[in-house]
Each structure stands twice: as C-alpha cells, then as structure tokens.
Short mmCIF file of C-alpha atoms and ligand atoms in Angstrom, two decimals:
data_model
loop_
_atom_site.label_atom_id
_atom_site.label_comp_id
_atom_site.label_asym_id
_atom_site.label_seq_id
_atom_site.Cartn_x
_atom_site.Cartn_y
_atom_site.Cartn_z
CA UNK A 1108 -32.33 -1.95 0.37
CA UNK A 1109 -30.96 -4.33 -2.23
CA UNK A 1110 -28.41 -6.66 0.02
CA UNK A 1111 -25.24 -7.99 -2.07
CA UNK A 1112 -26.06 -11.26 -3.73
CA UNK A 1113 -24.34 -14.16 -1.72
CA UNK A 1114 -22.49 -15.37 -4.39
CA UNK A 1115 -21.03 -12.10 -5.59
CA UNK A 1116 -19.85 -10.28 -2.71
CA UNK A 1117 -18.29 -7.38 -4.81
CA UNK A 1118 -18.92 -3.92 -3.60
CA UNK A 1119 -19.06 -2.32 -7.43
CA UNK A 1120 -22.01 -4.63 -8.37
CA UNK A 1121 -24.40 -3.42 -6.27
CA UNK A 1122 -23.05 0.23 -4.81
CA UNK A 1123 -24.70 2.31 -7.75
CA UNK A 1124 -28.10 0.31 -6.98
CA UNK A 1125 -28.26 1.25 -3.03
CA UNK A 1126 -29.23 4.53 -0.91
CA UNK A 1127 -27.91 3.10 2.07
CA UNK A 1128 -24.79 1.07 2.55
CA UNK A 1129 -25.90 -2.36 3.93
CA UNK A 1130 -25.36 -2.64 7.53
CA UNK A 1131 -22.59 -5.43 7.13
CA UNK A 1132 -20.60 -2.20 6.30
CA UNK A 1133 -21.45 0.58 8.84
CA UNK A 1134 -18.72 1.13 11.59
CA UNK A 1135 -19.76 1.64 15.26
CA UNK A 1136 -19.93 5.45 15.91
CA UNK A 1137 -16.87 5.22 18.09
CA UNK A 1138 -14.80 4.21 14.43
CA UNK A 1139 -16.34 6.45 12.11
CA UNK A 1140 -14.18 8.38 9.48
CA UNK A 1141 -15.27 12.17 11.16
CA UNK A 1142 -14.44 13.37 7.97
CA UNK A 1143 -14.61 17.00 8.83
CA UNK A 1144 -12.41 16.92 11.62
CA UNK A 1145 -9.66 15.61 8.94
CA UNK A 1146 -6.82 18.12 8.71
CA UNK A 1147 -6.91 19.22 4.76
CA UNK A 1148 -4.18 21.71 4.34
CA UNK A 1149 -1.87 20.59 1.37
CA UNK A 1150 1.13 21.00 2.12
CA UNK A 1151 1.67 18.54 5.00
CA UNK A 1152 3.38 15.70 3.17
CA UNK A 1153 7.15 16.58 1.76
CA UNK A 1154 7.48 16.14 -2.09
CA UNK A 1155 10.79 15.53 -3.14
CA UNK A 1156 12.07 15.79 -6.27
CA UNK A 1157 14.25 12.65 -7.46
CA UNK A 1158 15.90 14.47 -10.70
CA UNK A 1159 19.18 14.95 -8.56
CA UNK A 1160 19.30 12.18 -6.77
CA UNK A 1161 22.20 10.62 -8.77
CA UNK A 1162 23.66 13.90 -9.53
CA UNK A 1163 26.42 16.38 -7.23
CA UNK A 1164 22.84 17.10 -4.86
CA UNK A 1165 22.71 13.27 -3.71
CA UNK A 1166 23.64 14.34 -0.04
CA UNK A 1167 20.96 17.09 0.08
CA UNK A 1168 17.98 14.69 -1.87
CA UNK A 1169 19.27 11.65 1.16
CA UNK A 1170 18.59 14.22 3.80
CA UNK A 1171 15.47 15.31 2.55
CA UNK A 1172 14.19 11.31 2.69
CA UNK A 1173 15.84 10.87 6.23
CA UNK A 1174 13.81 14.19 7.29
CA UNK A 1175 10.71 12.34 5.58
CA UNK A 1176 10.69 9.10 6.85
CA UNK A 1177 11.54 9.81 10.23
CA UNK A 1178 9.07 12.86 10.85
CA UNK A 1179 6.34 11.55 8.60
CA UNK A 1180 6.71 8.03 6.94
CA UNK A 1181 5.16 9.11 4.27
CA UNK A 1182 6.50 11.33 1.33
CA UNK A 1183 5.64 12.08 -2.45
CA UNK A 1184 8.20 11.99 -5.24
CA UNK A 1185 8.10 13.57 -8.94
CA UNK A 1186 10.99 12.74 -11.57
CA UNK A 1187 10.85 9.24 -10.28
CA UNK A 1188 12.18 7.88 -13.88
CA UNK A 1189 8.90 5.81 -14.45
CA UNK A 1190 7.60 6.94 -17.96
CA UNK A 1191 3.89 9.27 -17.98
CA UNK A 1192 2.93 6.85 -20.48
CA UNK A 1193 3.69 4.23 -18.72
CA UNK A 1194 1.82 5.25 -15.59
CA UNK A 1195 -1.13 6.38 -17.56
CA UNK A 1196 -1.52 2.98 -19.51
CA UNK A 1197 -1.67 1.74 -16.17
CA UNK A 1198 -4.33 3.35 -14.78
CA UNK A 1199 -6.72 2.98 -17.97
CA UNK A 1200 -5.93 -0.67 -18.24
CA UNK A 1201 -6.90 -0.77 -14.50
CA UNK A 1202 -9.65 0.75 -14.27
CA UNK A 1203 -10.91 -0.75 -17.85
CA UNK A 1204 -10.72 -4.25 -15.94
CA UNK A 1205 -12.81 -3.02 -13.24
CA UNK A 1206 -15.64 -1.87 -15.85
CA UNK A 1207 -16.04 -5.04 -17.36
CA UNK A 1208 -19.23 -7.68 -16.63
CA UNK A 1209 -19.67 -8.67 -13.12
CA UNK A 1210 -18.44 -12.76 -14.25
CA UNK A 1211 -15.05 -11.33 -16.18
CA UNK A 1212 -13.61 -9.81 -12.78
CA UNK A 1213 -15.54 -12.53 -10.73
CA UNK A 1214 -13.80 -15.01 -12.58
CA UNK A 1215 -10.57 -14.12 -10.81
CA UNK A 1216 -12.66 -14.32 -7.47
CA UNK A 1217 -11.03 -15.81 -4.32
CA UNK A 1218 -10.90 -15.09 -0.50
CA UNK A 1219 -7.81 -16.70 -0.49
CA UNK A 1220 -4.98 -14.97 0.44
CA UNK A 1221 -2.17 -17.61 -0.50
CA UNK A 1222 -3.64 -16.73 -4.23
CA UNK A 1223 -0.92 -15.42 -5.78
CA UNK A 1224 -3.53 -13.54 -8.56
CA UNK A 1225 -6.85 -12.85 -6.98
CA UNK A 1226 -9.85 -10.09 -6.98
CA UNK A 1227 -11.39 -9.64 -3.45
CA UNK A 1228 -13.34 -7.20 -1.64
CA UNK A 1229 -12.91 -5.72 1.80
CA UNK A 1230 -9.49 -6.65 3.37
CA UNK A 1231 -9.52 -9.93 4.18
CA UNK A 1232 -13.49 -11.43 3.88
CA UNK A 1233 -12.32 -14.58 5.94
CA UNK A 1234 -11.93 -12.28 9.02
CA UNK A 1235 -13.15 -8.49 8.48
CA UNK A 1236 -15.81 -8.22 11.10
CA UNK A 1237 -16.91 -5.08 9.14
CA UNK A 1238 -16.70 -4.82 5.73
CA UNK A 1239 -15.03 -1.80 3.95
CA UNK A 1240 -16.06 -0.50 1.03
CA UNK A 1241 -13.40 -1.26 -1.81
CA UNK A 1242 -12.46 -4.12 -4.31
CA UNK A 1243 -9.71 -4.98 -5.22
CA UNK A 1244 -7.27 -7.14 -7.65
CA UNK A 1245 -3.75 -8.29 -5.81
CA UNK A 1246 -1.22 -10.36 -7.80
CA UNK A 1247 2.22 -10.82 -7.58
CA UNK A 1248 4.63 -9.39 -10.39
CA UNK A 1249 8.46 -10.00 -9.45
CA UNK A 1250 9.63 -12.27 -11.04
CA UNK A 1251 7.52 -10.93 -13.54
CA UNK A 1252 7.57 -14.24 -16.07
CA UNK A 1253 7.17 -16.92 -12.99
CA UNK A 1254 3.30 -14.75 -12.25
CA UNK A 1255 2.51 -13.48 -15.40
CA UNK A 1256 0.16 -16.18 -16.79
CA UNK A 1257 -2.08 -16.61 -14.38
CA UNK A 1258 -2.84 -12.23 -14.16
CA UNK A 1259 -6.22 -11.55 -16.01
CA UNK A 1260 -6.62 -12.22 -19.76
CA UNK A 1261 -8.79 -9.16 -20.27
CA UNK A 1262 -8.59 -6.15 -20.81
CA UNK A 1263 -6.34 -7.94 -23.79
CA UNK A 1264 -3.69 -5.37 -22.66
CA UNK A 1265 -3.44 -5.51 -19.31
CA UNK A 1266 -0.76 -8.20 -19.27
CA UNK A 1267 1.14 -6.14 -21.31
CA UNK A 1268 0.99 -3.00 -19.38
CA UNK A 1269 1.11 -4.12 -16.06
CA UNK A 1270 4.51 -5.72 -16.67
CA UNK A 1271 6.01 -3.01 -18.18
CA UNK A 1272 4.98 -0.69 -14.87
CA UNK A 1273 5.70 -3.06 -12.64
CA UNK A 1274 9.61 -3.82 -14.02
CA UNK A 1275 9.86 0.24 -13.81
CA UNK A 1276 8.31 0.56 -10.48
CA UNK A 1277 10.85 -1.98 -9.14
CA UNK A 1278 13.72 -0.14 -10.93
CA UNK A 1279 12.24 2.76 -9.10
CA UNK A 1280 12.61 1.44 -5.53
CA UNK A 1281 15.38 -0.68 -5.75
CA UNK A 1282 16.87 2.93 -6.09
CA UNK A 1283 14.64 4.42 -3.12
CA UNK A 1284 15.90 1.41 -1.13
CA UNK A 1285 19.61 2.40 -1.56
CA UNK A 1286 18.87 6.56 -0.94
CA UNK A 1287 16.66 4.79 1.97
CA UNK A 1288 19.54 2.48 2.76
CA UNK A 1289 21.96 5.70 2.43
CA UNK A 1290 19.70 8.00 4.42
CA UNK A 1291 19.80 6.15 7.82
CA UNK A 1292 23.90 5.90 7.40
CA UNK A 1293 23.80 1.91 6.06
CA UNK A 1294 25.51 0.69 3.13
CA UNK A 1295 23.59 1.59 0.35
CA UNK A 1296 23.13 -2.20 -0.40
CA UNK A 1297 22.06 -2.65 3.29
CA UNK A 1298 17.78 -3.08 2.90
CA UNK A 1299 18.23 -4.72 -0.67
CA UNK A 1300 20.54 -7.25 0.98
CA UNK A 1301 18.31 -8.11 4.19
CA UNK A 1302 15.22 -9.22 1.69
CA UNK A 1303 16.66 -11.98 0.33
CA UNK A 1304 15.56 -12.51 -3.09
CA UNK A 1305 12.91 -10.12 -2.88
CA UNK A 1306 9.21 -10.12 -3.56
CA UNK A 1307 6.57 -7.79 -5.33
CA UNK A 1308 2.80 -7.42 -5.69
CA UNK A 1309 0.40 -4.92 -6.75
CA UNK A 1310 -2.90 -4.19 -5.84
CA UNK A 1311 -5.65 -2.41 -7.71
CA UNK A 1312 -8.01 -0.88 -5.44
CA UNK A 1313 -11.33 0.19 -6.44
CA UNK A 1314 -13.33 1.99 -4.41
CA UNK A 1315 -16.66 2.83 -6.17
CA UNK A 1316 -19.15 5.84 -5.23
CA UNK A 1317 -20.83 5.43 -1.44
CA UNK A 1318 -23.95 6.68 -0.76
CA UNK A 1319 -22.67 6.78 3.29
CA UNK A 1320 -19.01 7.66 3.05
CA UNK A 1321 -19.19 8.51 6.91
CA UNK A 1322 -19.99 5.46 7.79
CA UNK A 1323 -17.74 3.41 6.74
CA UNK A 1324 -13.71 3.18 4.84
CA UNK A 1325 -12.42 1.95 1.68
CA UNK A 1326 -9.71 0.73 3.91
CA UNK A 1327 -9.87 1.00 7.75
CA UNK A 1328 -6.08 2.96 9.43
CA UNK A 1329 -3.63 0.40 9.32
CA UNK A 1330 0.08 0.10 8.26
CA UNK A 1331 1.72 -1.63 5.51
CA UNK A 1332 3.05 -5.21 6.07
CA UNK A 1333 5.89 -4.02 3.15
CA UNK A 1334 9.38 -2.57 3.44
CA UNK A 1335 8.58 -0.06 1.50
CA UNK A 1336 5.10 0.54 -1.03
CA UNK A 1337 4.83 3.04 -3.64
CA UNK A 1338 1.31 4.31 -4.19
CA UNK A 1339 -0.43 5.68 -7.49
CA UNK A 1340 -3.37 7.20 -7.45
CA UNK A 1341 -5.77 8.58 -9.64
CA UNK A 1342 -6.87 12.03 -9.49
CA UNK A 1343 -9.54 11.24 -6.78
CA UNK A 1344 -8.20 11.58 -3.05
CA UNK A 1345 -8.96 9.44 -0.26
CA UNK A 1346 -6.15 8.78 1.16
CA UNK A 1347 -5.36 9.73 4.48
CA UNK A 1348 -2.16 9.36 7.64
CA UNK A 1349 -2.13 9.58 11.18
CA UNK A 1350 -0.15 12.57 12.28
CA UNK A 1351 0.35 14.56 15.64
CA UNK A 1352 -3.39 12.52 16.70
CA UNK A 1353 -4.92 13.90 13.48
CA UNK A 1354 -5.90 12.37 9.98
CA UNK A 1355 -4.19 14.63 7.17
CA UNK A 1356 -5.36 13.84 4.11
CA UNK A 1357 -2.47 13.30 0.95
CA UNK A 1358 -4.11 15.20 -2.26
CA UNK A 1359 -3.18 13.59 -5.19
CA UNK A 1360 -0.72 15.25 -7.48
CA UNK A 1361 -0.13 14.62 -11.07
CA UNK A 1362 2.91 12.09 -12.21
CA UNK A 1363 3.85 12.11 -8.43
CA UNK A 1364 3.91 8.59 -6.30
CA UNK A 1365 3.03 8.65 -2.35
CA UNK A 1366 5.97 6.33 -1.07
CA UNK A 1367 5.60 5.15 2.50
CA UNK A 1368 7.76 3.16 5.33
CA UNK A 1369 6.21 -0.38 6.25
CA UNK A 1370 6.80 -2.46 8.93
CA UNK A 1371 9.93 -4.68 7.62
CA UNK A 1372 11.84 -1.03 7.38
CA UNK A 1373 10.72 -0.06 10.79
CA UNK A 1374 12.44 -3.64 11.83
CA UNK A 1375 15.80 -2.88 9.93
CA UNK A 1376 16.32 0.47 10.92
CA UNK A 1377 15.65 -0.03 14.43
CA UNK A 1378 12.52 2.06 14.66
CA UNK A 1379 14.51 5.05 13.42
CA UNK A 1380 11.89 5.18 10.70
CA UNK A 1381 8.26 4.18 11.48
CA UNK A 1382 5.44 2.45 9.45
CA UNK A 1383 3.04 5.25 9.82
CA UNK A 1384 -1.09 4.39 10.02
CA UNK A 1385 -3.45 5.15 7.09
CA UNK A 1386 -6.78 4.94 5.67
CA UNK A 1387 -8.58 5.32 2.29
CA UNK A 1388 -11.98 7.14 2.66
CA UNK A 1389 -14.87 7.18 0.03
CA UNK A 1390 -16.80 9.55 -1.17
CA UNK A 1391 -20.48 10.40 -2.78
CA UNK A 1392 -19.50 10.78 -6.05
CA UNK A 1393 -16.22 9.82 -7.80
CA UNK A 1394 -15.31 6.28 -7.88
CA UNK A 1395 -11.25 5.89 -7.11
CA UNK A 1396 -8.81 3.58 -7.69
CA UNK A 1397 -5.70 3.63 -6.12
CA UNK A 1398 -2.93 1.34 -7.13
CA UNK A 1399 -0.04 0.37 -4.59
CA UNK A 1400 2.77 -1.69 -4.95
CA UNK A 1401 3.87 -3.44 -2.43
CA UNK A 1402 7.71 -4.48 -1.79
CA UNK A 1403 8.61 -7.13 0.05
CA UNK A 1404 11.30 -9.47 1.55
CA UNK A 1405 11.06 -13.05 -0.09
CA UNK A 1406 9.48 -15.70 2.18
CA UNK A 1407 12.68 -16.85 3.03
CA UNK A 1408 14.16 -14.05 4.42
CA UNK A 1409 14.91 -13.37 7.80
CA UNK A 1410 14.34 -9.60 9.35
CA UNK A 1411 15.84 -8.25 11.92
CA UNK A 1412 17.56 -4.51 13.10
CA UNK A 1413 20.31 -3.77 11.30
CA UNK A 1414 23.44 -4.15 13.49
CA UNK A 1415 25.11 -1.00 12.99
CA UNK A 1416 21.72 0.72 14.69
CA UNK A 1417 22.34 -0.71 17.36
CA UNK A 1418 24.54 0.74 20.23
CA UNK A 1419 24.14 -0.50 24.29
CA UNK A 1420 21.91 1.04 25.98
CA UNK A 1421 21.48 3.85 24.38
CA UNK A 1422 20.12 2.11 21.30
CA UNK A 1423 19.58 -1.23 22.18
CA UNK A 1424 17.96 -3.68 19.61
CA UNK A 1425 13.85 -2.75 19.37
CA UNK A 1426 13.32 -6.00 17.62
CA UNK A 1427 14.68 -9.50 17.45
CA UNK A 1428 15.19 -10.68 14.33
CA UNK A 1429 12.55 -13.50 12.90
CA UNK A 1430 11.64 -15.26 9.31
CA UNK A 1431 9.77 -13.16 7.35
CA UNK A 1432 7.34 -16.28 7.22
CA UNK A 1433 6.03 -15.70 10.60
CA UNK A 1434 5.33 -12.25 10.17
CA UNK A 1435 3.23 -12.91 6.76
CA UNK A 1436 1.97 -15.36 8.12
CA UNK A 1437 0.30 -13.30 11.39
CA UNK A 1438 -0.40 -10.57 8.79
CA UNK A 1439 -3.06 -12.97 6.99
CA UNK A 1440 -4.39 -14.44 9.73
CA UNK A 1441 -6.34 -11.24 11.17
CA UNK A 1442 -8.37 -8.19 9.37
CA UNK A 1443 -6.65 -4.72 8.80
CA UNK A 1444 -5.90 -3.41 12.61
CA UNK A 1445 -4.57 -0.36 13.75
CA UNK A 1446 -2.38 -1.85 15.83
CA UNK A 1447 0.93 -3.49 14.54
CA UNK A 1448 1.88 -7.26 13.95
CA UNK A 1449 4.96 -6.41 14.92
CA UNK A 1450 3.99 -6.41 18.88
CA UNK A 1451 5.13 -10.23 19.01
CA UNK A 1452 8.60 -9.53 17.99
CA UNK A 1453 9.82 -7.43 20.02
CA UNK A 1454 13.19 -8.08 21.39
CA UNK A 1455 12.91 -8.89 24.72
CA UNK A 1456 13.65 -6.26 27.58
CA UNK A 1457 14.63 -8.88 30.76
C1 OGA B 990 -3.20 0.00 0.83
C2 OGA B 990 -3.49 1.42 1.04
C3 OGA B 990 -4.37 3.51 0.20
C4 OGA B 990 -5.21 4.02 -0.89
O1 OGA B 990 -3.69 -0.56 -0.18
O2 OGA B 990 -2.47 -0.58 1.68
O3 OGA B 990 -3.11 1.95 2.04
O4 OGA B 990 -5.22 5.24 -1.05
N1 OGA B 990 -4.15 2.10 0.08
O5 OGA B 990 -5.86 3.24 -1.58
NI1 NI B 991 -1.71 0.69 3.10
#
C-alpha cells in the first residue's frame, strides 16, 4: 500500500495509485458512513423557485423559505439570478486547477487556517484525528480586490472567473438574507445589519475516487460555522443531512444551489431556524467537487438573538450575544464535530 508522501499530504496525488485507503483514514466501525441505510428518495429537500421572489408572489416564496429553514435547514433554489455561464466557468476553472501538477496546487499549500488563500486536505490537518478524504482550496473573496492577488495564478483564468461568481453569489444572498430576514418577521435589513461589514470565502472541495468509500467521508456530519452558505455542486452527489435520525442524501440538480442555515443564523433568530448536520460521502468511481460559499459576519461583529425573538418566558433568549471573534476562533481550534461550537454561548438559565 503506497502511504502519502510526508511532504505532500494531498489526497488526489496518491488516491488513483491505492487499493486500500491508508489506515490514517479509516473511521472506527461505530462512525462509518452505512451508506445503504442512507434514505435516497428525491424529493426530501424543498426546491424553491426564486423567479417571483420580487414579484406580487413575495409573501408565498417568504413562506416557502420559513417552511424550509425551520423544518429542514436546508433547501435548493433555481432562478437564483446567477448567470449558467457564469456557474459553469466556475466549475471548469475549478476543477482545471485541481488537474494540474502535484507542485502548481502544492504551491498554495498551508495547514494554516488564518491563510486567507490556502489548499489543504482533510478539515483541519493540525487537529483531524482521522483524516477525510477530500482537498480542498479556501480563500476569501469579499472584498473581492483586498483578496484577489494572492488567489492562484493558474489556471490563467481562474482569477477572472472566480470573481465574477463570487460578486453574483453575494448579490444572490444578500437577497436570501433579506427573504431570510423577512421570513422569520425581522426587518428585511435585520441579518445584513447584525454582520457588520460582512465577510465571504469559498471553498473548492475535491473529493477524488476512493477505493473504500465506507470507510471513511469526504467530510465527517458537521454544521456550518456561516450565517448562511450556498453550495454548488457538480453533477456527482455526495452530499448528505441529518433528518428525523436518518442521513437523506441531496441529489444534485442542474443550475440549482443547495442553500443551508449555519450557526450565526441559528444565534439571530433565536433557534427558530437551526444549522442542520451534514456530510459529503465518496464514492468508487467519480471524482466530485463541490464548491460552497461561505457567508459570514466580519470579525468584528458581535452576534447575538435578535431582540424582537425574544418574548419572557415563553421565548426567552437561547443565546447571549458574543464577538464573532470568539466563535471563529473555537471553530479553528478543533476538527469538524458533530456537535456545535455554539454549546459555550448559551445564555445562561440561573
Ligand atoms: C462544507 C460542506 C458539502 C459538500 O464544505 O462545509 O458541507 O457536498 N460541503 O461538499
Ligand atoms: Ni458544510
């Protein structure tokens, strides 16, 4: 069994090359992916259609995303506004830079995760017990011109194209944040307000073939540190939620994006909306790449329920409010767990 080279500790440079997955990436049989118990009907996930959203069927499209996020936390959108092109360019660009040599992507190369343009593998190498089966690029985009130097100089294009998807992706939630906003009976500039000036990054995952895809993830269950991500995905699924104690999996549908709740959104609305747990699973023979993007509040900001959630007893405040900082800051500092950093800020109950 050929065991990844110490100084190149990508998963796509030796995956094609192995039979087995190296033991540094099998899960204990207790945390194994059971793929066959995963529920695969597919229709589980509400897709809603955005076309009307700024039209006379606003009310009806808001109470479709309140049904979403507070039944599922997860829900798929078509006639989002970004451009086919634009989302297609994106994915070819992406998964051109993966296909390069072994030293262009390990030029990029860090484990860490204050790099504001980075490739990686795993979650987080500096504390992943485990090792998952994925690598990935993350980089910052918003502001696009204060990060856009430092992203990867080839493909020649990608600069190009991953700025132009990443200002329409942002145009794309800062209207999903307002219908969000809208949908649990805030202002509409309520969630935009509370994240200060506002942060964005993107990550390209790549999860090549596996050999063993029960025996390990591409990414273990966990649940987004964002407010809210988006999620493309190429025509490969993998991705999976947590739903009434069963994995569903979430097939992917053409010029559609998976949007789902994270944490900072289960602060501000009180818990009204949850941050739901999922997983990326591999497979034998389709390599995937998935590419999420991440919103976020700046560093600055501080999070907290939103006060008009909040009523006596019979709604009383789930979570005290705290810097954003400290949360990041916890985030980083573990590997991907299913259970939540928010646990340490909590409001008290005495
Ligand atoms: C993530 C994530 C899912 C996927 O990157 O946080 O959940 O399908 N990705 O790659
Ligand atoms: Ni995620």
């Amino acid at each position: 069994m050929a065991a990844p080279l110490a100084s190149n500790p990508l998963v796509s440079d030796f995956a094609s090359s192995v039979n087995h997955i190296p033991s540094t990436y099998v899960r204990p049989i207790s945390d194994r992916p059971k793929l066959s118990q995963v529920e695969t009907s597919s229709d589980t996930i509400p897709l809603i259609d955005l076309r009307d959203l700024h039209g006379p069927n606003r009310v009806e499209i808001i109470r479709q995303i309140a049904y979403a996020c507070s039944t599922y936390g997860f829900f798929q959108i078509k006639n989002h506004g970004v451009p086919e092109s634009t989302v297609d360019k994106m994915l070819a660009v992406a998964r051109e830079f993966f296909h390069q040599p072994e030293s262009e992507r390990m030029k990029y190369y860090s484990a860490d995760s204050t790099k504001t343009t980075r490739v990686s593998t795993s979650f987080n190498v500096s504390a992943d017990k485990i090792l998952n089966w994925r690598d990935y690029l993350r980089l910052h985009c918003f502001p696009v011109k204060d990060f856009i130097d430092e992203w990867p100089e080839n493909p020649v294009s990608f600069k190009e194209i991953t700025a132009e998807y990443a200002t329409s992706v942002r145009a794309l939630v800062l209207r999903l944040l307002e219908a969000i906003s809208e949908s649990l009976g805030l202002e509409r500039d309520h969630i935009s307000n509370r994240l200060g000036t506002h942060a964005q990054h993107m990550a390209f995952n790549y999860y090549p073939p596996c050999p063993e895809p029960e025996l390990t993830y591409g990414l273990p269950g966990h649940k987004d540190p964002t407010a809210i991500t988006v999620l493309l995905q190429d025509q490969v699924s993998g991705l999976q939620v947590f739903k009434d104690d069963k994995w569903v999996a979430v097939y992917p549908i053409p010029n559609t994006f998976t949007v789902n709740i994270g944490d900072q959104v289960q602060v501000i609305s009180n818990e009204k909306y949850k941050s739901v747990l999922h997983r990326a699973v591999v497979n034998t023979d389709k390599e995937r790449l998935s590419i999420p993007t991440f919103y976020f509040p700046s560093t600055d900001a501080v999070i907290g329920p939103a006060q008009e959630l909040i009523n006596g007893q019979a709604s009383p405040a789930v979570y005290k409010s705290f810097p954003f900082v400290e949360y990041w800051d916890k985030f980083w500092d573990r590997s991907l767990a299913t259970a939540s950093c928010l646990d340490a800020f909590k409001a008290s109950t005495t």
